mmCIF file of C-alpha atoms in Angstrom:
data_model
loop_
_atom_site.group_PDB
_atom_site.id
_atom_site.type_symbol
_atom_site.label_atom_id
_atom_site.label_comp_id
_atom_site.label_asym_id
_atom_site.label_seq_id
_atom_site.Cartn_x
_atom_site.Cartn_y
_atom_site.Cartn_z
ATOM 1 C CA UNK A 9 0.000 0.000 0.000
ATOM 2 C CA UNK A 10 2.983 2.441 0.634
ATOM 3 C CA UNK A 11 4.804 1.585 -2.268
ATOM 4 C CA UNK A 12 1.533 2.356 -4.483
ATOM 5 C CA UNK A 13 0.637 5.628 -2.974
ATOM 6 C CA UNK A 14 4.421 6.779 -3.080
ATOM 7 C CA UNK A 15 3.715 5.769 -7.161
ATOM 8 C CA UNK A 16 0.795 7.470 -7.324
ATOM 9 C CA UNK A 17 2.569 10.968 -6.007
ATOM 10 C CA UNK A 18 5.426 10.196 -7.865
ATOM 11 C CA UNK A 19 2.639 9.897 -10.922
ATOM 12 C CA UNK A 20 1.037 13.526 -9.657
ATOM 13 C CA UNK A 21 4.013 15.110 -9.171
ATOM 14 C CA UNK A 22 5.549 14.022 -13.311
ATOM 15 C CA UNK A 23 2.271 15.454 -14.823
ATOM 16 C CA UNK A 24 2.857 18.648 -12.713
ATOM 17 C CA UNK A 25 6.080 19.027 -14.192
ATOM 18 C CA UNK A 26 6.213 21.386 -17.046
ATOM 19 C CA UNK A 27 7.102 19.978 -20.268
ATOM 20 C CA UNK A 28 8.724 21.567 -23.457
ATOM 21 C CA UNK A 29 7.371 22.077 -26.498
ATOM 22 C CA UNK A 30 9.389 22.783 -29.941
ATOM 23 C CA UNK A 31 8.084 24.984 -32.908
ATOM 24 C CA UNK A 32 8.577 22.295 -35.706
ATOM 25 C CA UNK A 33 8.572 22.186 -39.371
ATOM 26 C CA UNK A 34 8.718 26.434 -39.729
ATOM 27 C CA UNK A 35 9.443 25.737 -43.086
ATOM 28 C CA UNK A 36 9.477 22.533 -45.007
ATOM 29 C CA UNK A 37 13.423 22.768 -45.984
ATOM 30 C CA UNK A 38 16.697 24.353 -44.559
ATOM 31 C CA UNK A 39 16.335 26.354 -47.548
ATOM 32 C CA UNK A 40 13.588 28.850 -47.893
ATOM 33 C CA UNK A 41 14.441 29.710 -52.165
ATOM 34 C CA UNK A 42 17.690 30.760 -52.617
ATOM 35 C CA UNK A 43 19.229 31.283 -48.984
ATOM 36 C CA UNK A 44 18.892 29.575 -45.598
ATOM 37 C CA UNK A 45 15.759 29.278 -43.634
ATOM 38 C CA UNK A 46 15.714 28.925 -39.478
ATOM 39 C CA UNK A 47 15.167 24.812 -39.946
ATOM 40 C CA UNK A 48 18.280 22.701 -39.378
ATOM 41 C CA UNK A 49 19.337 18.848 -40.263
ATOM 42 C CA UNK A 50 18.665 16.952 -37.454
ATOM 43 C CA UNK A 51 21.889 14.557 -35.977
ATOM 44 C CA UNK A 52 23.084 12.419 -38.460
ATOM 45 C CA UNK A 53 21.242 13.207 -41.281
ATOM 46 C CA UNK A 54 22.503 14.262 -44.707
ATOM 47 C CA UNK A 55 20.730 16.481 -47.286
ATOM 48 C CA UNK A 56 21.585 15.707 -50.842
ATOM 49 C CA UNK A 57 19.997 19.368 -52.828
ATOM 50 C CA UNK A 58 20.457 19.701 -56.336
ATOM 51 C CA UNK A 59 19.196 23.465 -57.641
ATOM 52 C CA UNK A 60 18.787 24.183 -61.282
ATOM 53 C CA UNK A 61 17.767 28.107 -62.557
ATOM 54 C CA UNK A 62 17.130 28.235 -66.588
ATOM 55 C CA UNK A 63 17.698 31.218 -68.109
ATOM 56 C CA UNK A 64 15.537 34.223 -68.518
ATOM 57 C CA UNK A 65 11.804 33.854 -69.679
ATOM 58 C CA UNK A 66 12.158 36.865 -71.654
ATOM 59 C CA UNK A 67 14.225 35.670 -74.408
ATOM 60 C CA UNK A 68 11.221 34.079 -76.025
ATOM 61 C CA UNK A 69 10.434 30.855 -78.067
ATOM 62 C CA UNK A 70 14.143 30.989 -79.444
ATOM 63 C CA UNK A 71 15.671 30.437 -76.285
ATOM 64 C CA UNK A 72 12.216 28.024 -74.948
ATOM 65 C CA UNK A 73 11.827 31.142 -72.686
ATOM 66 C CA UNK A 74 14.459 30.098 -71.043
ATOM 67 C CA UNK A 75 15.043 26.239 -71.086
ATOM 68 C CA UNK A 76 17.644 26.315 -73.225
ATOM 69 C CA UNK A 77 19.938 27.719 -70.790
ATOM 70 C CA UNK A 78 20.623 26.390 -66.583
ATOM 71 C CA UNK A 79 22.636 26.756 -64.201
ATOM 72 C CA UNK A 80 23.602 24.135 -61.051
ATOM 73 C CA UNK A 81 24.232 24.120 -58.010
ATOM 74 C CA UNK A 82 25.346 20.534 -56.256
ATOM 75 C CA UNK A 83 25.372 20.599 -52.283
ATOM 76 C CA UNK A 84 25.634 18.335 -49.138
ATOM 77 C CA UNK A 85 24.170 19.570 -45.830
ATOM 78 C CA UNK A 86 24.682 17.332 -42.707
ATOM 79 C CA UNK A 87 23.595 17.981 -39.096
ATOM 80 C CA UNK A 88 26.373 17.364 -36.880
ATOM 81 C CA UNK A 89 24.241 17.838 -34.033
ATOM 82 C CA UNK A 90 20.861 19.630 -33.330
ATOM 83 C CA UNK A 91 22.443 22.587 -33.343
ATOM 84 C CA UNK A 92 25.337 22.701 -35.810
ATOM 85 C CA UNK A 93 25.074 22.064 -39.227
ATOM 86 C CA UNK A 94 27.794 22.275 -42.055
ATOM 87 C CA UNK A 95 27.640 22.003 -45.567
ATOM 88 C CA UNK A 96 29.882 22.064 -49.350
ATOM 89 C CA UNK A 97 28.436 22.742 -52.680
ATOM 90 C CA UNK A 98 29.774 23.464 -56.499
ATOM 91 C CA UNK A 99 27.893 26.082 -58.314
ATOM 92 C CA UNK A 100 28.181 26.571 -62.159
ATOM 93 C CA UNK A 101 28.029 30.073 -61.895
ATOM 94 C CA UNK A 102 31.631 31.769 -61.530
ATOM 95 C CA UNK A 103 32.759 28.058 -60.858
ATOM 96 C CA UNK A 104 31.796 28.443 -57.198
ATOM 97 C CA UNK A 105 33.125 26.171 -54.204
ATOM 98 C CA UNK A 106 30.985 27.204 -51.600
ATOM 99 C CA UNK A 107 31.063 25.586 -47.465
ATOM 100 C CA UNK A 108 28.857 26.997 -44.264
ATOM 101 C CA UNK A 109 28.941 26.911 -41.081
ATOM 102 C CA UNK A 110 25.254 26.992 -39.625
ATOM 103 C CA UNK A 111 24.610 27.225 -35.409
ATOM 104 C CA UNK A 112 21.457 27.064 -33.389
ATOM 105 C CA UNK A 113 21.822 29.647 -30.641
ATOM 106 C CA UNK A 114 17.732 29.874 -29.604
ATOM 107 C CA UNK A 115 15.036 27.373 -30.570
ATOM 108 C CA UNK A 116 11.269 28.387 -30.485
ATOM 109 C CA UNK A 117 9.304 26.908 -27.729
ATOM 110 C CA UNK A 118 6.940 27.005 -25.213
ATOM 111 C CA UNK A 119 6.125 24.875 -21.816
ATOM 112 C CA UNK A 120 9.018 25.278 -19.331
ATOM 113 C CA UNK A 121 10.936 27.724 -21.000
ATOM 114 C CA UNK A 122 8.573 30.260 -23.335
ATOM 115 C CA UNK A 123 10.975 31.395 -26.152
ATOM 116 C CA UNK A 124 9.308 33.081 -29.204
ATOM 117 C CA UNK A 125 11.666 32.889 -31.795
ATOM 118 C CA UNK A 126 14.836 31.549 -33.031
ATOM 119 C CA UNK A 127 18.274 32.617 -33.194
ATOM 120 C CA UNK A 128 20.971 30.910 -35.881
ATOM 121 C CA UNK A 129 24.037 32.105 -37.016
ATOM 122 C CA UNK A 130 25.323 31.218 -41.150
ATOM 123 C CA UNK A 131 28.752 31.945 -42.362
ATOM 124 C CA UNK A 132 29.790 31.179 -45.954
ATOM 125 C CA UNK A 133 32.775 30.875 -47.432
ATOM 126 C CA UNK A 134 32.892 31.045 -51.824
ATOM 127 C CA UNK A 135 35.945 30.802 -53.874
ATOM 128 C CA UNK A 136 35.662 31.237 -57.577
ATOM 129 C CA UNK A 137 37.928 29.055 -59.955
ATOM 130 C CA UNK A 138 37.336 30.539 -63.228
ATOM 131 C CA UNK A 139 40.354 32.006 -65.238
ATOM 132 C CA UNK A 140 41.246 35.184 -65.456
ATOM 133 C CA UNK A 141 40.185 36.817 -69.008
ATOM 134 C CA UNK A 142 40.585 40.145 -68.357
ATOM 135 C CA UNK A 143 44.278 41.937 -68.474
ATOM 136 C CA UNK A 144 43.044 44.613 -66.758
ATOM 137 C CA UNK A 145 43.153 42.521 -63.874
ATOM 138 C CA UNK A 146 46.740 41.612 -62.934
ATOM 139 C CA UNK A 147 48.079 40.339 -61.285
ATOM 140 C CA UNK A 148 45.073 38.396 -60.405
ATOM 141 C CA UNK A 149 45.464 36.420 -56.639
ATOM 142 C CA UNK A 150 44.357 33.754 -55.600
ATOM 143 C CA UNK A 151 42.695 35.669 -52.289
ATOM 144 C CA UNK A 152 40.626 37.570 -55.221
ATOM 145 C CA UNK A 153 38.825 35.143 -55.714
ATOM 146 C CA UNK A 154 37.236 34.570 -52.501
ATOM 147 C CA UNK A 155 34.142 35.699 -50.834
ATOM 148 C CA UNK A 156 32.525 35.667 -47.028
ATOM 149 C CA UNK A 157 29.130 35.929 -46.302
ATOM 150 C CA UNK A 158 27.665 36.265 -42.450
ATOM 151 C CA UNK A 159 23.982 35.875 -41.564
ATOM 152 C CA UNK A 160 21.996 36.354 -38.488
ATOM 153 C CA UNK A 161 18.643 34.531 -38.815
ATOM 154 C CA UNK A 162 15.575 35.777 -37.071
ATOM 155 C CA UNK A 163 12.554 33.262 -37.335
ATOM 156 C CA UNK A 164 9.243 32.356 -35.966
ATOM 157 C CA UNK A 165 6.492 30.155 -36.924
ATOM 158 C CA UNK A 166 3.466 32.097 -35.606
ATOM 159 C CA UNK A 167 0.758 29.379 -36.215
ATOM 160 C CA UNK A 168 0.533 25.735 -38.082
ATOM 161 C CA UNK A 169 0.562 27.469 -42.178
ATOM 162 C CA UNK A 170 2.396 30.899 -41.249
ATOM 163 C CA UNK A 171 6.020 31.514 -40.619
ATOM 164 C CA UNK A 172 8.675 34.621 -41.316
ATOM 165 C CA UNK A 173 12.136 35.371 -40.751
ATOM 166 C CA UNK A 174 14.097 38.626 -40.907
ATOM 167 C CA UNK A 175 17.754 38.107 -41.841
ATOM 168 C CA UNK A 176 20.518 40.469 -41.326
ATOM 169 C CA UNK A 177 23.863 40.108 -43.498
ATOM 170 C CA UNK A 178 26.918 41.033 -44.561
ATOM 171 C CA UNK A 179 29.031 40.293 -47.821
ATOM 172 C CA UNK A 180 32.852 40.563 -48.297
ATOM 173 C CA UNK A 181 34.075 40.604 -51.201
ATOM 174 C CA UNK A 182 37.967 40.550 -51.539
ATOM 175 C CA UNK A 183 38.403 42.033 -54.914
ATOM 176 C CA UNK A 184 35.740 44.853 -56.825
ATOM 177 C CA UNK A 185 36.120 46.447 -59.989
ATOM 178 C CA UNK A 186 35.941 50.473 -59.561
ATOM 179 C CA UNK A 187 36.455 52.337 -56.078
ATOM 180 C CA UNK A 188 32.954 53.406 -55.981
ATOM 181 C CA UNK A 189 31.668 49.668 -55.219
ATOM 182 C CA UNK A 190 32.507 48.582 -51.331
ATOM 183 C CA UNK A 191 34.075 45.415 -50.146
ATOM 184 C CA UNK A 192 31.733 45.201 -47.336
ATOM 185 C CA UNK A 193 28.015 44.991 -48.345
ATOM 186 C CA UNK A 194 25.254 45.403 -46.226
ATOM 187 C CA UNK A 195 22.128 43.306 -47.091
ATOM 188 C CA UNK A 196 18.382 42.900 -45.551
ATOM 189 C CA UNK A 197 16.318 39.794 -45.939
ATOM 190 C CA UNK A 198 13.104 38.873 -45.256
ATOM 191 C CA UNK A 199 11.270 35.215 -45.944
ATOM 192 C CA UNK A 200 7.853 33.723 -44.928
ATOM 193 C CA UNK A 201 5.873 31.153 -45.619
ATOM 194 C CA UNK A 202 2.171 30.193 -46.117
ATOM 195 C CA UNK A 203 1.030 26.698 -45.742
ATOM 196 C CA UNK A 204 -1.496 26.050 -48.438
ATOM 197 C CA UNK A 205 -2.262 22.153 -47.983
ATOM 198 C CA UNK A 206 -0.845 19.271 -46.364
ATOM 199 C CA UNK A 207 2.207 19.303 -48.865
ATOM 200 C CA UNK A 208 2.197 22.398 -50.813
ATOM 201 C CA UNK A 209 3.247 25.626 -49.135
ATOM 202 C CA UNK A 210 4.128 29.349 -50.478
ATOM 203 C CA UNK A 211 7.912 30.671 -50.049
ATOM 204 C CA UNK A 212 8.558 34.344 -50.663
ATOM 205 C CA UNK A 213 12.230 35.623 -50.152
ATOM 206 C CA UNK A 214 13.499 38.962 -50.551
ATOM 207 C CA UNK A 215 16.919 40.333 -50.582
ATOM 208 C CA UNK A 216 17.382 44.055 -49.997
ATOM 209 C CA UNK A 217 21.070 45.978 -51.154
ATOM 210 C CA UNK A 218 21.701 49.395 -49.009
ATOM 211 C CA UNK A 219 22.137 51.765 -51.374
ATOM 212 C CA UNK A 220 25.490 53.292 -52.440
ATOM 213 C CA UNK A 221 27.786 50.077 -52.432
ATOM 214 C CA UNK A 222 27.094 48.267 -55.470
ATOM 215 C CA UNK A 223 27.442 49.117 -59.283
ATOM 216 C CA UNK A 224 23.891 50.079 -60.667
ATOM 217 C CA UNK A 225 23.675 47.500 -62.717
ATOM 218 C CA UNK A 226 22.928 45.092 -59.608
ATOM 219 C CA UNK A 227 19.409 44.793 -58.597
ATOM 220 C CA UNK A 228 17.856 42.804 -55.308
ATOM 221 C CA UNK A 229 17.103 39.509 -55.750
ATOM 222 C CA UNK A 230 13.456 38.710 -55.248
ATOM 223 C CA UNK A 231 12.019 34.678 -55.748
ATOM 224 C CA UNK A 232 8.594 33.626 -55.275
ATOM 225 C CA UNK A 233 7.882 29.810 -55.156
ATOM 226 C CA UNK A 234 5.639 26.347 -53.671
ATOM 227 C CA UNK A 235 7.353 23.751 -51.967
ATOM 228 C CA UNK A 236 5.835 20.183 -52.372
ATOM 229 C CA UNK A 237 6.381 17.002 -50.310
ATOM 230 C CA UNK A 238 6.136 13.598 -51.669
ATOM 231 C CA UNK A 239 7.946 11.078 -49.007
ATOM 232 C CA UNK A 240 11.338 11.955 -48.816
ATOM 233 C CA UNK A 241 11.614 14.255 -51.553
ATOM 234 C CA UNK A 242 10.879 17.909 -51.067
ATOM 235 C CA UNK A 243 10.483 19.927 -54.793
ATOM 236 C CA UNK A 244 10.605 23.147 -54.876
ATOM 237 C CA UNK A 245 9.108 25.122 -57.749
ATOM 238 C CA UNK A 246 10.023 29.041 -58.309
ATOM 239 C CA UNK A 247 10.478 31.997 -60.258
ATOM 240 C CA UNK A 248 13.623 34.542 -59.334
ATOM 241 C CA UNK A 249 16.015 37.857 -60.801
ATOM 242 C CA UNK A 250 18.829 35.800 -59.799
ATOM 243 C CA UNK A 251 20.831 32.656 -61.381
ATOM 244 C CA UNK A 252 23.270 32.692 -58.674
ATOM 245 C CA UNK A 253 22.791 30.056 -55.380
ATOM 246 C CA UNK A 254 25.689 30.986 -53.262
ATOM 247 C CA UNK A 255 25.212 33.805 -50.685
ATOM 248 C CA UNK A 256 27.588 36.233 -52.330
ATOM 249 C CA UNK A 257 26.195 35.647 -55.757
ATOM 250 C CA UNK A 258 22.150 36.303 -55.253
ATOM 251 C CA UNK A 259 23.208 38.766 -53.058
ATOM 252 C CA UNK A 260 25.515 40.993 -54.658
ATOM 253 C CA UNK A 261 25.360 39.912 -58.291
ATOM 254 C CA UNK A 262 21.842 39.882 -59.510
ATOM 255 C CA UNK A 263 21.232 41.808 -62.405
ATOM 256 C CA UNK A 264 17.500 40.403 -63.476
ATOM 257 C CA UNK A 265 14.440 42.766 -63.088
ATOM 258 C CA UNK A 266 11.117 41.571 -62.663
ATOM 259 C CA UNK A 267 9.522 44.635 -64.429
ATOM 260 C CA UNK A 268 11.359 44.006 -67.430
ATOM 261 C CA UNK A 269 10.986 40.386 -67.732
ATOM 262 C CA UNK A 270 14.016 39.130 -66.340
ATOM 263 C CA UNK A 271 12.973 36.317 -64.395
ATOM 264 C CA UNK A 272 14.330 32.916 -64.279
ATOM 265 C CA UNK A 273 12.337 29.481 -63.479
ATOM 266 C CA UNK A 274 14.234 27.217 -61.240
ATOM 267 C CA UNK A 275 13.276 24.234 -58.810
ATOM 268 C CA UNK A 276 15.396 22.788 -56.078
ATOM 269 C CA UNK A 277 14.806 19.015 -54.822
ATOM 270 C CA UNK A 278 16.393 17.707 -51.546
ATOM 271 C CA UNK A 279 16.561 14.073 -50.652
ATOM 272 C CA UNK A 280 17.730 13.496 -46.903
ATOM 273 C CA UNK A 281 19.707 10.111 -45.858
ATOM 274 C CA UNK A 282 19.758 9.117 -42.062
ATOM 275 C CA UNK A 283 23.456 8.211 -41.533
ATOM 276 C CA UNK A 284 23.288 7.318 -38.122
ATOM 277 C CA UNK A 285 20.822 7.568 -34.781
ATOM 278 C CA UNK A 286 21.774 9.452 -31.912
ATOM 279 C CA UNK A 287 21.455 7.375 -28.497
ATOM 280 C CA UNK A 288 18.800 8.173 -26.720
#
């Protein structure tokens, strides 16, 4: 009789106990279009991405509005742990080698602890391998060619088909053409998403350039697109200004304008691979 009321208390007392509860499944992808979103790999697993943008839709039946022309991007994303993820990737635009560095610092939740958003930290490192064709260039080094990107995420998934994210960032380039572009360029991004079914959501992502620190040919890079789930494959389907899929390149290099017609159709499509199973 002792031992079962000490149980029972012992019961009363564990469904006193606050428990914690995790915002899940913000977005449906670490990637919201182009850049990263506030979701990580979970321990263990690996994301295999493959992104593709054809060329412009403008150029018109002669060019299949754009089919006839793509550019790649290959990439591996693993979560080391829950909070740390790293990643590699070869881009066909500028012959990019791309890696990042992505870290968890605050997770949205509610229960014991209330937190309402989440906190990550991105850095990106690009180097470029094409050849140098211009002799106005020289000499041309090798530290030229590279390019750092840093990101502070700000996310929050404010019900089950709505979530946004602000994110902060800066891109450092180590070579520019003219004196009047800077090295260091500030950017401002915002993303959300809108749930529209069970597998089929809305991504909007929008990159914004302070002024006065890029040439004016360079525009910000806007995408609209729907991600759909089927099993382990996520698709994603979009329209963007921008052919590059590094940080430095959709940041700082996009030249397309939606006004004008300059507007490229591109899909992404991630396959993850459990590798291993934490303990516990």
């Amino acid at each position: 009789m002792v031992l079962n009321a000490q149980e029972s208390m012992l019961d009363l007392l564990s469904d006193d106990e606050p428990t914690v509860e995790y915002a899940t499944a913000g977005f449906k992808t670490t990637r919201i279009i182009n850049g990263h979103s506030f979701e990580m790999n979970s321990e263990g697993v690996l994301d295999f991405k493959i992104s593709h943008r054809f060329g412009r839709l403008n150029g018109g039946a002669y060019e299949l509005f754009g089919l006839d022309a793509a550019s790649i991007r290959i990439g591996f994303d693993y979560g080391v742990t829950p909070w740390l993820n790293v990643g590699v990737g070869r881009s066909s635009v500028g012959k990019m080698y791309d890696g990042f560095v992505k870290m968890k610092f605050l997770r949205q939740q509610t229960g014991k602890k209330n937190i309402p958003i989440s906190i990550l930290w991105v850095s990106d490192l690009a180097v470029s391998s094409l050849r140098n064709t211009n002799s106005e260039i020289e000499p041309y080094l090798k530290s030229h060619r590279l390019f750092y990107t840093h990101q502070l995420i700000f996310g929050r998934k404010f019900t089950e088909g709505i979530s946004v994210q602000f994110m902060p960032s800066i891109v450092h380039r180590n070579f520019v053409m003219t004196r009047a572009e800077s090295s260091d360029v500030f950017v401002l991004g915002v993303g959300g998403r809108v749930k529209l079914s069970k597998r089929v959501a809305l991504n909007v992502e929008y990159y914004y350039t302070l002024p006065n620190q890029l040439d004016p040919r360079y525009t910000n890079s806007l995408s609209i697109g729907f991600d759909i789930e089927t099993g382990g494959h996520v698709f994603q389907l979009h329209f963007t200004n921008s052919t590059g899929m590094v940080e430095n390149a959709f940041m700082t290099e996009t030249t397309g304008d939606w006004l004008k017609g300059d507007i490229h159709f591109g899909f992404n499509v991630s396959r993850v691979f459990t590798l291993y199973s934490p303990k516990g």
